[in-house]
PDB file of C-alpha atoms in Angstrom:
ATOM      1  CA  MET P 161       2.272  -1.579  20.620  1.00  0.00           C
ATOM      2  CA  PHE P 162      -1.305  -1.172  19.306  1.00  0.00           C
ATOM      3  CA  SER P 163      -4.395   0.556  20.628  1.00  0.00           C
ATOM      4  CA  ILE P 164      -7.326  -0.997  18.765  1.00  0.00           C
ATOM      5  CA  ILE P 165     -10.228   1.464  18.929  1.00  0.00           C
ATOM      6  CA  ILE P 166     -13.683   0.001  18.282  1.00  0.00           C
ATOM      7  CA  PRO P 167     -16.608   2.446  18.096  1.00  0.00           C
ATOM      8  CA  PHE P 168     -19.857   0.732  19.027  1.00  0.00           C
ATOM      9  CA  TYR P 169     -23.486   1.752  18.550  1.00  0.00           C
ATOM     10  CA  ASN P 170     -26.241  -0.858  18.866  1.00  0.00           C
ATOM     11  CA  THR P 171     -24.348  -3.380  16.737  1.00  0.00           C
ATOM     12  CA  GLU P 172     -26.032  -6.783  16.646  1.00  0.00           C
ATOM     13  CA  PRO P 173     -24.173  -9.492  18.634  1.00  0.00           C
ATOM     14  CA  GLU P 174     -23.819 -11.799  15.617  1.00  0.00           C
ATOM     15  CA  PHE P 175     -21.629  -9.149  13.992  1.00  0.00           C
ATOM     16  CA  TYR P 176     -19.510  -7.844  16.859  1.00  0.00           C
ATOM     17  CA  LYS P 177     -18.821 -11.325  18.225  1.00  0.00           C
ATOM     18  CA  SER P 178     -16.892 -12.135  15.025  1.00  0.00           C
ATOM     19  CA  SER P 179     -14.999  -8.888  15.405  1.00  0.00           C
ATOM     20  CA  PHE P 180     -14.104  -9.599  19.027  1.00  0.00           C
ATOM     21  CA  SER P 181     -13.182 -13.223  18.328  1.00  0.00           C
ATOM     22  CA  SER P 182     -10.557 -12.072  15.827  1.00  0.00           C
ATOM     23  CA  LEU P 183      -8.770 -10.298  18.702  1.00  0.00           C
ATOM     24  CA  SER P 184      -9.104 -12.885  21.442  1.00  0.00           C
ATOM     25  CA  SER P 185      -5.682 -14.478  20.852  1.00  0.00           C
ATOM     26  CA  LEU P 186      -3.743 -11.196  21.102  1.00  0.00           C
ATOM     27  CA  SER P 187      -1.739 -10.570  24.263  1.00  0.00           C
ATOM     28  CA  GLU P 188      -2.008  -7.547  26.545  1.00  0.00           C
ATOM     29  CA  GLU P 189       1.650  -6.834  25.829  1.00  0.00           C
ATOM     30  CA  LEU P 190       0.825  -6.365  22.147  1.00  0.00           C
ATOM     31  CA  VAL P 191      -2.551  -4.604  22.204  1.00  0.00           C
ATOM     32  CA  GLU P 192      -4.965  -2.631  24.311  1.00  0.00           C
ATOM     33  CA  ILE P 193      -8.540  -2.926  23.104  1.00  0.00           C
ATOM     34  CA  LEU P 194     -10.828   0.057  23.656  1.00  0.00           C
ATOM     35  CA  VAL P 195     -14.524  -0.450  22.921  1.00  0.00           C
ATOM     36  CA  ILE P 196     -16.182   2.978  22.876  1.00  0.00           C
ATOM     37  CA  ASP P 197     -19.948   2.672  23.318  1.00  0.00           C
ATOM     38  CA  ASP P 198     -21.406   5.772  21.657  1.00  0.00           C
ATOM     39  CA  GLY P 199     -24.690   6.021  23.540  1.00  0.00           C
ATOM     40  CA  SER P 200     -26.228   2.638  22.689  1.00  0.00           C
ATOM     41  CA  ASP P 201     -29.606   1.731  24.169  1.00  0.00           C
ATOM     42  CA  ILE P 202     -29.507   0.028  27.556  1.00  0.00           C
ATOM     43  CA  THR P 203     -30.155  -3.465  26.160  1.00  0.00           C
ATOM     44  CA  SER P 204     -27.277  -3.261  23.663  1.00  0.00           C
ATOM     45  CA  ALA P 205     -24.969  -1.718  26.264  1.00  0.00           C
ATOM     46  CA  LEU P 206     -25.628  -4.523  28.757  1.00  0.00           C
ATOM     47  CA  GLU P 207     -25.181  -7.200  26.070  1.00  0.00           C
ATOM     48  CA  LEU P 208     -21.909  -5.552  25.094  1.00  0.00           C
ATOM     49  CA  GLU P 209     -20.612  -5.592  28.678  1.00  0.00           C
ATOM     50  CA  ARG P 210     -21.541  -9.260  29.063  1.00  0.00           C
ATOM     51  CA  ASP P 211     -20.024 -10.376  25.765  1.00  0.00           C
ATOM     52  CA  VAL P 212     -16.803  -8.395  26.199  1.00  0.00           C
ATOM     53  CA  SER P 213     -16.281  -9.972  29.627  1.00  0.00           C
ATOM     54  CA  GLU P 214     -16.607 -13.400  28.019  1.00  0.00           C
ATOM     55  CA  LEU P 215     -14.796 -12.887  24.701  1.00  0.00           C
ATOM     56  CA  LEU P 216     -12.287 -10.122  25.512  1.00  0.00           C
ATOM     57  CA  PRO P 217     -11.820  -9.977  29.292  1.00  0.00           C
ATOM     58  CA  ASN P 218      -8.783  -7.703  28.912  1.00  0.00           C
ATOM     59  CA  ALA P 219     -10.646  -5.107  26.822  1.00  0.00           C
ATOM     60  CA  THR P 220     -11.896  -1.820  28.244  1.00  0.00           C
ATOM     61  CA  VAL P 221     -15.472  -0.718  27.570  1.00  0.00           C
ATOM     62  CA  ILE P 222     -16.125   3.025  27.812  1.00  0.00           C
ATOM     63  CA  HIS P 223     -19.661   4.420  27.654  1.00  0.00           C
ATOM     64  CA  LYS P 224     -20.270   7.952  26.403  1.00  0.00           C
ATOM     65  CA  GLU P 225     -23.114  10.086  25.120  1.00  0.00           C
ATOM     66  CA  ASN P 226     -24.000   9.655  21.463  1.00  0.00           C
ATOM     67  CA  GLY P 227     -21.910  11.829  19.179  1.00  0.00           C
ATOM     68  CA  GLY P 228     -21.318   9.747  16.071  1.00  0.00           C
ATOM     69  CA  GLN P 229     -18.713   7.247  14.971  1.00  0.00           C
ATOM     70  CA  ASN P 230     -15.791   9.681  14.812  1.00  0.00           C
ATOM     71  CA  SER P 231     -16.737  11.139  18.173  1.00  0.00           C
ATOM     72  CA  ALA P 232     -16.227   7.645  19.609  1.00  0.00           C
ATOM     73  CA  ARG P 233     -12.980   7.184  17.686  1.00  0.00           C
ATOM     74  CA  GLN P 234     -11.639  10.523  18.869  1.00  0.00           C
ATOM     75  CA  TYR P 235     -12.509   9.620  22.453  1.00  0.00           C
ATOM     76  CA  GLY P 236     -10.488   6.445  21.988  1.00  0.00           C
ATOM     77  CA  VAL P 237      -7.528   8.372  20.576  1.00  0.00           C
ATOM     78  CA  ASN P 238      -7.619  10.719  23.574  1.00  0.00           C
ATOM     79  CA  VAL P 239      -7.308   7.875  26.092  1.00  0.00           C
ATOM     80  CA  ALA P 240      -5.145   5.451  24.071  1.00  0.00           C
ATOM     81  CA  LYS P 241      -1.734   4.425  25.398  1.00  0.00           C
ATOM     82  CA  GLY P 242      -0.403   2.278  22.558  1.00  0.00           C
ATOM     83  CA  GLU P 243       2.307   3.340  20.160  1.00  0.00           C
ATOM     84  CA  TYR P 244       0.023   2.873  17.146  1.00  0.00           C
ATOM     85  CA  VAL P 245      -3.736   3.274  16.664  1.00  0.00           C
ATOM     86  CA  ILE P 246      -5.884   0.923  14.587  1.00  0.00           C
ATOM     87  CA  PHE P 247      -9.535   1.817  13.967  1.00  0.00           C
ATOM     88  CA  LEU P 248     -11.779  -1.248  13.791  1.00  0.00           C
ATOM     89  CA  ASP P 249     -15.522  -1.056  13.158  1.00  0.00           C
ATOM     90  CA  SER P 250     -17.519  -3.294  15.475  1.00  0.00           C
ATOM     91  CA  ASP P 251     -18.854  -5.484  12.657  1.00  0.00           C
ATOM     92  CA  ASP P 252     -15.492  -5.979  10.874  1.00  0.00           C
ATOM     93  CA  TYR P 253     -12.463  -8.011  11.915  1.00  0.00           C
ATOM     94  CA  LEU P 254      -8.676  -8.194  11.620  1.00  0.00           C
ATOM     95  CA  ASP P 255      -6.243 -10.782  10.282  1.00  0.00           C
ATOM     96  CA  VAL P 256      -4.142 -11.676  13.314  1.00  0.00           C
ATOM     97  CA  SER P 257      -1.193 -13.158  11.409  1.00  0.00           C
ATOM     98  CA  ALA P 258      -0.879  -9.951   9.348  1.00  0.00           C
ATOM     99  CA  LEU P 259      -1.068  -7.878  12.546  1.00  0.00           C
ATOM    100  CA  LEU P 260       1.769  -9.898  14.097  1.00  0.00           C
ATOM    101  CA  GLU P 261       3.883  -9.378  10.970  1.00  0.00           C
ATOM    102  CA  LEU P 262       3.217  -5.641  11.185  1.00  0.00           C
ATOM    103  CA  ALA P 263       4.216  -5.679  14.874  1.00  0.00           C
ATOM    104  CA  ASP P 264       7.562  -7.281  14.000  1.00  0.00           C
ATOM    105  CA  TYR P 265       8.226  -4.524  11.460  1.00  0.00           C
ATOM    106  CA  LEU P 266       7.312  -1.737  13.890  1.00  0.00           C
ATOM    107  CA  ARG P 267       9.749  -2.971  16.520  1.00  0.00           C
ATOM    108  CA  CYS P 268      12.550  -1.537  14.383  1.00  0.00           C
ATOM    109  CA  ASN P 269      10.700   1.153  12.402  1.00  0.00           C
ATOM    110  CA  SER P 270       8.429   4.073  13.331  1.00  0.00           C
ATOM    111  CA  PRO P 271       6.532   5.535  10.349  1.00  0.00           C
ATOM    112  CA  SER P 272       3.617   7.877  11.002  1.00  0.00           C
ATOM    113  CA  VAL P 273       1.237   6.092   8.618  1.00  0.00           C
ATOM    114  CA  ILE P 274       1.008   2.454   7.523  1.00  0.00           C
ATOM    115  CA  ALA P 275      -1.449   1.792   4.676  1.00  0.00           C
ATOM    116  CA  PHE P 276      -2.535  -1.830   4.231  1.00  0.00           C
ATOM    117  CA  SER P 277      -4.736  -3.968   2.006  1.00  0.00           C
ATOM    118  CA  TYR P 278      -8.225  -5.198   2.843  1.00  0.00           C
ATOM    119  CA  ASP P 279     -10.950  -7.425   1.509  1.00  0.00           C
ATOM    120  CA  VAL P 280     -14.739  -7.200   1.442  1.00  0.00           C
ATOM    121  CA  VAL P 281     -16.654 -10.161   2.855  1.00  0.00           C
ATOM    122  CA  SER P 282     -20.309 -11.077   3.260  1.00  0.00           C
ATOM    123  CA  PRO P 283     -21.756 -11.509   6.780  1.00  0.00           C
ATOM    124  CA  ASN P 284     -21.132 -15.274   6.464  1.00  0.00           C
ATOM    125  CA  GLY P 285     -17.442 -14.721   5.607  1.00  0.00           C
ATOM    126  CA  THR P 286     -17.524 -15.220   1.824  1.00  0.00           C
ATOM    127  CA  GLN P 287     -14.947 -13.012   0.118  1.00  0.00           C
ATOM    128  CA  LEU P 288     -16.673 -10.616  -2.302  1.00  0.00           C
ATOM    129  CA  ASP P 289     -13.746  -8.430  -3.313  1.00  0.00           C
ATOM    130  CA  ILE P 290     -10.135  -7.681  -2.447  1.00  0.00           C
ATOM    131  CA  VAL P 291      -8.462  -4.274  -2.549  1.00  0.00           C
ATOM    132  CA  ASN P 292      -4.706  -4.777  -2.695  1.00  0.00           C
ATOM    133  CA  PRO P 293      -3.044  -1.673  -4.182  1.00  0.00           C
ATOM    134  CA  TRP P 294       0.312  -2.214  -2.476  1.00  0.00           C
ATOM    135  CA  VAL P 295       3.314  -4.377  -3.336  1.00  0.00           C
ATOM    136  CA  SER P 296       4.162  -7.256  -1.007  1.00  0.00           C
ATOM    137  CA  GLY P 297       6.156  -6.495   2.101  1.00  0.00           C
ATOM    138  CA  PHE P 298       6.804  -2.992   3.425  1.00  0.00           C
ATOM    139  CA  SER P 299       7.587  -0.081   1.076  1.00  0.00           C
ATOM    140  CA  SER P 300       7.755   3.701   1.185  1.00  0.00           C
ATOM    141  CA  ILE P 301       4.885   5.316  -0.686  1.00  0.00           C
ATOM    142  CA  SER P 302       4.347   8.783  -2.096  1.00  0.00           C
ATOM    143  CA  LEU P 303       1.697  11.128  -0.749  1.00  0.00           C
ATOM    144  CA  PRO P 304      -0.298  11.151  -4.044  1.00  0.00           C
ATOM    145  CA  ARG P 305      -0.431   7.344  -4.046  1.00  0.00           C
ATOM    146  CA  LEU P 306      -1.602   7.294  -0.441  1.00  0.00           C
ATOM    147  CA  LEU P 307      -4.301   9.907  -1.066  1.00  0.00           C
ATOM    148  CA  LEU P 308      -5.747   7.929  -3.964  1.00  0.00           C
ATOM    149  CA  ASN P 309      -6.286   5.044  -1.513  1.00  0.00           C
ATOM    150  CA  SER P 310      -7.556   7.087   1.459  1.00  0.00           C
ATOM    151  CA  GLY P 311     -11.235   6.220   1.441  1.00  0.00           C
ATOM    152  CA  SER P 312     -11.483   5.216   5.119  1.00  0.00           C
ATOM    153  CA  LEU P 313      -9.637   5.648   8.411  1.00  0.00           C
ATOM    154  CA  TRP P 314      -9.469   1.892   8.900  1.00  0.00           C
ATOM    155  CA  ARG P 315      -7.314   1.506   5.766  1.00  0.00           C
ATOM    156  CA  GLN P 316      -4.364   2.959   7.693  1.00  0.00           C
ATOM    157  CA  CYS P 317      -2.641   2.472  11.030  1.00  0.00           C
ATOM    158  CA  TYR P 318      -1.417   5.694  12.693  1.00  0.00           C
ATOM    159  CA  ARG P 319       1.371   6.472  15.135  1.00  0.00           C
ATOM    160  CA  LEU P 320      -0.298   7.938  18.228  1.00  0.00           C
ATOM    161  CA  HIS P 321       2.484  10.470  18.863  1.00  0.00           C
ATOM    162  CA  SER P 322       1.977  11.847  15.352  1.00  0.00           C
ATOM    163  CA  LEU P 323      -1.814  12.034  15.769  1.00  0.00           C
ATOM    164  CA  ASN P 324      -1.466  13.966  19.004  1.00  0.00           C
ATOM    165  CA  ARG P 325       0.672  16.635  17.324  1.00  0.00           C
ATOM    166  CA  ILE P 326      -1.967  17.475  14.685  1.00  0.00           C
ATOM    167  CA  PRO P 327      -3.909  20.709  15.467  1.00  0.00           C
ATOM    168  CA  PHE P 328      -7.323  19.217  14.616  1.00  0.00           C
ATOM    169  CA  ASP P 329      -9.527  16.296  15.641  1.00  0.00           C
ATOM    170  CA  LEU P 330     -11.252  13.747  13.448  1.00  0.00           C
ATOM    171  CA  VAL P 331     -14.110  15.190  11.375  1.00  0.00           C
ATOM    172  CA  GLN P 332     -17.364  14.899  13.321  1.00  0.00           C
ATOM    173  CA  GLY P 333     -21.009  15.894  13.098  1.00  0.00           C
ATOM    174  CA  VAL P 334     -21.875  14.305   9.733  1.00  0.00           C
ATOM    175  CA  LYS P 335     -23.288  10.856   8.997  1.00  0.00           C
ATOM    176  CA  ILE P 336     -21.752  10.368   5.550  1.00  0.00           C
ATOM    177  CA  GLY P 337     -18.177  11.318   4.682  1.00  0.00           C
ATOM    178  CA  GLU P 338     -16.575  11.742   8.099  1.00  0.00           C
ATOM    179  CA  ASP P 339     -14.393   8.684   7.487  1.00  0.00           C
ATOM    180  CA  LEU P 340     -13.160   9.906   4.088  1.00  0.00           C
ATOM    181  CA  ALA P 341     -12.611  13.494   5.233  1.00  0.00           C
ATOM    182  CA  SER P 342     -10.680  12.443   8.339  1.00  0.00           C
ATOM    183  CA  SER P 343      -8.497  10.003   6.413  1.00  0.00           C
ATOM    184  CA  LEU P 344      -7.636  12.578   3.734  1.00  0.00           C
ATOM    185  CA  SER P 345      -6.924  15.280   6.319  1.00  0.00           C
ATOM    186  CA  LEU P 346      -4.601  13.057   8.370  1.00  0.00           C
ATOM    187  CA  ASN P 347      -2.764  11.623   5.385  1.00  0.00           C
ATOM    188  CA  LEU P 348      -2.165  15.100   3.932  1.00  0.00           C
ATOM    189  CA  VAL P 349      -0.292  16.323   7.009  1.00  0.00           C
ATOM    190  CA  LEU P 350       1.459  13.224   8.381  1.00  0.00           C
ATOM    191  CA  PRO P 351       4.987  12.343   7.140  1.00  0.00           C
ATOM    192  CA  ASP P 352       6.815   8.998   6.884  1.00  0.00           C
ATOM    193  CA  ARG P 353       4.321   6.873   4.954  1.00  0.00           C
ATOM    194  CA  ILE P 354       4.774   3.165   4.222  1.00  0.00           C
ATOM    195  CA  SER P 355       2.585   0.452   2.736  1.00  0.00           C
ATOM    196  CA  PHE P 356       2.038  -3.111   3.917  1.00  0.00           C
ATOM    197  CA  GLY P 357       1.057  -5.423   1.086  1.00  0.00           C
ATOM    198  CA  ARG P 358      -1.083  -7.864   3.032  1.00  0.00           C
ATOM    199  CA  VAL P 359      -4.781  -8.011   3.823  1.00  0.00           C
ATOM    200  CA  LEU P 360      -4.996  -6.858   7.424  1.00  0.00           C
ATOM    201  CA  TYR P 361      -8.614  -5.736   7.526  1.00  0.00           C
ATOM    202  CA  HIS P 362     -11.800  -7.653   6.671  1.00  0.00           C
ATOM    203  CA  TYR P 363     -14.670  -5.287   5.833  1.00  0.00           C
ATOM    204  CA  VAL P 364     -18.098  -6.880   6.297  1.00  0.00           C
ATOM    205  CA  GLN P 365     -20.603  -5.591   3.741  1.00  0.00           C
ATOM    206  CA  ARG P 366     -24.006  -5.120   5.330  1.00  0.00           C
ATOM    207  CA  PRO P 367     -27.147  -3.956   3.463  1.00  0.00           C
ATOM    208  CA  SER P 368     -28.218  -1.945   6.530  1.00  0.00           C
ATOM    209  CA  SER P 369     -25.200   0.377   6.275  1.00  0.00           C
ATOM    210  CA  ILE P 370     -26.126   4.073   6.341  1.00  0.00           C
ATOM    211  CA  ILE P 371     -23.980   4.521   3.223  1.00  0.00           C
ATOM    212  CA  GLN P 372     -26.283   2.105   1.373  1.00  0.00           C
ATOM    213  CA  THR P 373     -29.596   3.457   2.705  1.00  0.00           C
ATOM    214  CA  PRO P 374     -29.056   7.008   4.012  1.00  0.00           C
ATOM    215  CA  PRO P 375     -31.814   9.098   5.609  1.00  0.00           C
ATOM    216  CA  ARG P 376     -32.850  12.064   3.489  1.00  0.00           C
ATOM    217  CA  GLU P 377     -31.489  14.611   5.965  1.00  0.00           C
ATOM    218  CA  ALA P 378     -27.999  13.063   5.677  1.00  0.00           C
ATOM    219  CA  ILE P 379     -27.845  12.628   1.898  1.00  0.00           C
ATOM    220  CA  CYS P 380     -25.691  15.752   1.401  1.00  0.00           C
ATOM    221  CA  ASP P 381     -23.458  15.305   4.451  1.00  0.00           C
ATOM    222  CA  ILE P 382     -20.580  14.181   2.216  1.00  0.00           C
ATOM    223  CA  TYR P 383     -20.244  17.746   0.906  1.00  0.00           C
ATOM    224  CA  ASP P 384     -20.024  19.245   4.399  1.00  0.00           C
ATOM    225  CA  ALA P 385     -17.438  16.606   5.298  1.00  0.00           C
ATOM    226  CA  PHE P 386     -15.302  17.377   2.256  1.00  0.00           C
ATOM    227  CA  ASP P 387     -15.510  21.086   3.035  1.00  0.00           C
ATOM    228  CA  GLU P 388     -13.580  20.241   6.209  1.00  0.00           C
ATOM    229  CA  VAL P 389     -10.709  18.878   4.088  1.00  0.00           C
ATOM    230  CA  ILE P 390     -10.759  22.079   2.034  1.00  0.00           C
ATOM    231  CA  TYR P 391     -10.784  24.242   5.170  1.00  0.00           C
ATOM    232  CA  ARG P 392      -8.045  22.300   6.957  1.00  0.00           C
ATOM    233  CA  CYS P 393      -5.652  21.515   4.134  1.00  0.00           C
ATOM    234  CA  GLY P 394      -6.440  23.704   1.098  1.00  0.00           C
ATOM    235  CA  PRO P 395      -5.783  25.380  -1.222  1.00  0.00           C
ATOM    236  CA  ASP P 396      -2.414  23.724  -1.941  1.00  0.00           C
ATOM    237  CA  TYR P 397      -3.136  20.348  -0.281  1.00  0.00           C
ATOM    238  CA  SER P 398       0.586  19.694   0.264  1.00  0.00           C
ATOM    239  CA  GLY P 399       1.147  19.856  -3.487  1.00  0.00           C
ATOM    240  CA  CYS P 400      -1.562  17.267  -4.219  1.00  0.00           C
ATOM    241  CA  ARG P 401      -4.434  19.385  -5.490  1.00  0.00           C
ATOM    242  CA  ALA P 402      -5.093  17.076  -8.455  1.00  0.00           C
ATOM    243  CA  GLU P 403      -5.491  14.075  -6.130  1.00  0.00           C
ATOM    244  CA  ILE P 404      -7.831  15.918  -3.733  1.00  0.00           C
ATOM    245  CA  GLU P 405      -9.849  17.222  -6.656  1.00  0.00           C
ATOM    246  CA  TRP P 406     -10.151  13.669  -8.016  1.00  0.00           C
ATOM    247  CA  MET P 407     -11.328  12.381  -4.632  1.00  0.00           C
ATOM    248  CA  ALA P 408     -13.998  15.119  -4.645  1.00  0.00           C
ATOM    249  CA  ILE P 409     -15.071  14.067  -8.156  1.00  0.00           C
ATOM    250  CA  LEU P 410     -15.142  10.382  -7.224  1.00  0.00           C
ATOM    251  CA  HIS P 411     -16.750  10.507  -3.791  1.00  0.00           C
ATOM    252  CA  CYS P 412     -18.863  13.676  -3.905  1.00  0.00           C
ATOM    253  CA  LEU P 413     -19.844  14.054  -7.539  1.00  0.00           C
ATOM    254  CA  TYR P 414     -19.992  10.422  -8.682  1.00  0.00           C
ATOM    255  CA  TRP P 415     -20.814   8.397  -5.565  1.00  0.00           C
ATOM    256  CA  GLY P 416     -22.815  11.270  -4.078  1.00  0.00           C
ATOM    257  CA  SER P 417     -24.939  11.538  -7.239  1.00  0.00           C
ATOM    258  CA  ARG P 418     -25.362   7.777  -7.421  1.00  0.00           C
ATOM    259  CA  ARG P 419     -26.490   7.662  -3.787  1.00  0.00           C
ATOM    260  CA  ILE P 420     -29.061  10.401  -4.373  1.00  0.00           C
ATOM    261  CA  VAL P 421     -30.513   8.901  -7.556  1.00  0.00           C
ATOM    262  CA  SER P 422     -30.621   5.356  -6.152  1.00  0.00           C
ATOM    263  CA  ASN P 423     -32.464   6.431  -3.000  1.00  0.00           C
ATOM    264  CA  PHE P 424     -34.432   9.558  -3.930  1.00  0.00           C
ATOM    265  CA  GLY P 425     -34.663   9.671  -7.724  1.00  0.00           C
ATOM    266  CA  THR P 426     -33.684  12.437 -10.138  1.00  0.00           C
ATOM    267  CA  ASN P 427     -34.343  15.336  -7.788  1.00  0.00           C
ATOM    268  CA  LEU P 428     -33.553  18.531  -9.729  1.00  0.00           C
ATOM    269  CA  LYS P 429     -32.947  20.600  -6.603  1.00  0.00           C
ATOM    270  CA  LEU P 430     -30.440  18.097  -5.248  1.00  0.00           C
ATOM    271  CA  LYS P 431     -28.784  17.796  -8.651  1.00  0.00           C
ATOM    272  CA  SER P 432     -28.369  21.554  -8.824  1.00  0.00           C
ATOM    273  CA  SER P 433     -26.798  21.654  -5.350  1.00  0.00           C
ATOM    274  CA  VAL P 434     -24.344  18.862  -6.213  1.00  0.00           C
ATOM    275  CA  PHE P 435     -23.046  20.580  -9.346  1.00  0.00           C
ATOM    276  CA  SER P 436     -23.019  23.992  -7.663  1.00  0.00           C
ATOM    277  CA  TRP P 437     -20.813  22.500  -4.962  1.00  0.00           C
ATOM    278  CA  ILE P 438     -18.249  20.870  -7.250  1.00  0.00           C
ATOM    279  CA  ASN P 439     -18.123  23.890  -9.601  1.00  0.00           C
ATOM    280  CA  SER P 440     -17.520  26.313  -6.740  1.00  0.00           C
ATOM    281  CA  ARG P 441     -14.893  24.219  -4.885  1.00  0.00           C
ATOM    282  CA  PHE P 442     -13.047  22.878  -7.925  1.00  0.00           C
ATOM    283  CA  PRO P 443     -13.936  25.051 -10.949  1.00  0.00           C
ATOM    284  CA  ASP P 444     -11.529  23.241 -13.294  1.00  0.00           C
ATOM    285  CA  TRP P 445     -12.564  19.706 -12.288  1.00  0.00           C
ATOM    286  CA  ARG P 446     -13.464  18.681 -15.855  1.00  0.00           C
ATOM    287  CA  ASN P 447      -9.748  18.855 -16.738  1.00  0.00           C
ATOM    288  CA  ASN P 448      -8.570  16.679 -13.861  1.00  0.00           C
ATOM    289  CA  ILE P 449      -5.808  14.298 -15.010  1.00  0.00           C
ATOM    290  CA  TYR P 450      -7.380  11.280 -13.310  1.00  0.00           C
ATOM    291  CA  LEU P 451     -10.456  11.507 -15.510  1.00  0.00           C
ATOM    292  CA  GLN P 452      -8.203  10.152 -18.250  1.00  0.00           C
ATOM    293  CA  SER P 453      -6.413   7.436 -16.271  1.00  0.00           C
ATOM    294  CA  GLU P 454      -8.789   5.972 -13.675  1.00  0.00           C
ATOM    295  CA  PRO P 455     -10.837   2.986 -14.963  1.00  0.00           C
ATOM    296  CA  VAL P 456     -14.000   4.034 -13.117  1.00  0.00           C
ATOM    297  CA  ALA P 457     -14.030   7.335 -15.032  1.00  0.00           C
ATOM    298  CA  LYS P 458     -14.507   5.416 -18.284  1.00  0.00           C
ATOM    299  CA  THR P 459     -17.610   3.539 -17.148  1.00  0.00           C
ATOM    300  CA  PHE P 460     -20.968   4.431 -18.649  1.00  0.00           C
ATOM    301  CA  GLN P 461     -22.600   5.138 -15.285  1.00  0.00           C
ATOM    302  CA  PHE P 462     -19.760   7.464 -14.231  1.00  0.00           C
ATOM    303  CA  ILE P 463     -20.066   9.410 -17.487  1.00  0.00           C
ATOM    304  CA  LEU P 464     -23.837   9.729 -17.169  1.00  0.00           C
ATOM    305  CA  LEU P 465     -23.830  10.885 -13.552  1.00  0.00           C
ATOM    306  CA  THR P 466     -20.905  13.317 -13.773  1.00  0.00           C
ATOM    307  CA  ARG P 467     -22.393  14.913 -16.896  1.00  0.00           C
ATOM    308  CA  GLY P 468     -25.685  15.461 -15.126  1.00  0.00           C
ATOM    309  CA  LEU P 469     -27.613  12.863 -17.131  1.00  0.00           C
ATOM    310  CA  TRP P 470     -29.295  11.524 -14.024  1.00  0.00           C
ATOM    311  CA  ARG P 471     -32.535  10.498 -15.726  1.00  0.00           C
ATOM    312  CA  CYS P 472     -30.656   8.391 -18.271  1.00  0.00           C
ATOM    313  CA  TYR P 473     -28.725   6.744 -15.443  1.00  0.00           C
ATOM    314  CA  SER P 474     -31.963   6.082 -13.531  1.00  0.00           C
ATOM    315  CA  ILE P 475     -33.602   4.428 -16.551  1.00  0.00           C
ATOM    316  CA  LEU P 476     -30.528   2.252 -17.116  1.00  0.00           C
ATOM    317  CA  HIS P 477     -30.306   1.373 -13.407  1.00  0.00           C
ATOM    318  CA  HIS P 478     -33.947   0.269 -13.235  1.00  0.00           C
ATOM    319  CA  ALA P 479     -33.676  -1.665 -16.505  1.00  0.00           C
ATOM    320  CA  LYS P 480     -30.675  -3.626 -15.187  1.00  0.00           C
ATOM    321  CA  HIS P 481     -32.510  -4.326 -11.945  1.00  0.00           C
ATOM    322  CA  TYR P 482     -35.585  -5.527 -13.859  1.00  0.00           C
ATOM    323  CA  LEU P 483     -33.558  -7.825 -16.106  1.00  0.00           C
ATOM    324  CA  ALA P 484     -31.709  -9.266 -13.114  1.00  0.00           C
ATOM    325  CA  GLN P 485     -35.039 -10.086 -11.468  1.00  0.00           C
ATOM    326  CA  ARG P 486     -36.300 -11.727 -14.665  1.00  0.00           C
ATOM    327  CA  ARG P 487     -33.243 -13.978 -14.783  1.00  0.00           C
ATOM    328  CA  THR P 488     -33.882 -15.187 -11.234  1.00  0.00           C
TER     329      THR P 488
END
């Protein structure tokens, strides 16, 4: 029923062993597990082969040249044979009981997209946050509601037949934003959407994530990634322009600005490019309806960053960090 696609690139064993262990009890009749090694170094590749043979002897390891996370995912989609595709990062893990409940539902139903809840955990398994926007059980959901919760590919399960009918691949070639852009693009064009109100996915928060500490050359990749959504699905966005505009405000303007200031300071050239981008792609963004309704839009840091007051945000950010250190 499921093809679980796991992109892998030099992940440390202490992280991927937890991921693999979460799948060890699943039968071959239920899942095929595809581990796509995206050009790891020889030491990591050999460790991966050894550990998969011990922990997941029924899994398939495929080695390919490095092309990025979505290149590995797309490779997995191209060779998958399951009815549904689940994307699992190599340092995260699944809730098996929730997966079995989903399997029971899919024996009698065949939606194109299943959106599910997830939680955020520390590397030692402590729950840090839970994101549960869906009602319990299985329910039909509107496209706008799905889009507002489309931050990552792994937040949805996709019917393989539906994926194969789409005239484009996953967004590739960028280090930041390929997940968001691919998820939005798929969810905009796929019909038959349902939600599953259980935590199926456990996202492990790691300080070494490229999203947390991006290299300078990748800091603006999110804008190139979002341009792919605009190119593929605009200008009408299946009647959901307000939702796509809000996702651009949230992820590109707010989070993009925050990422720049936190890592590289109040760079005027970068600030100019960020606001030039949002003003050219979504000229009326300041009147977006979600600026009035979304809680994050009312926070002080959101207001400072989206109004271009980056220096004020930076001073506040450093003051909070200093006070936190003093308390400890």
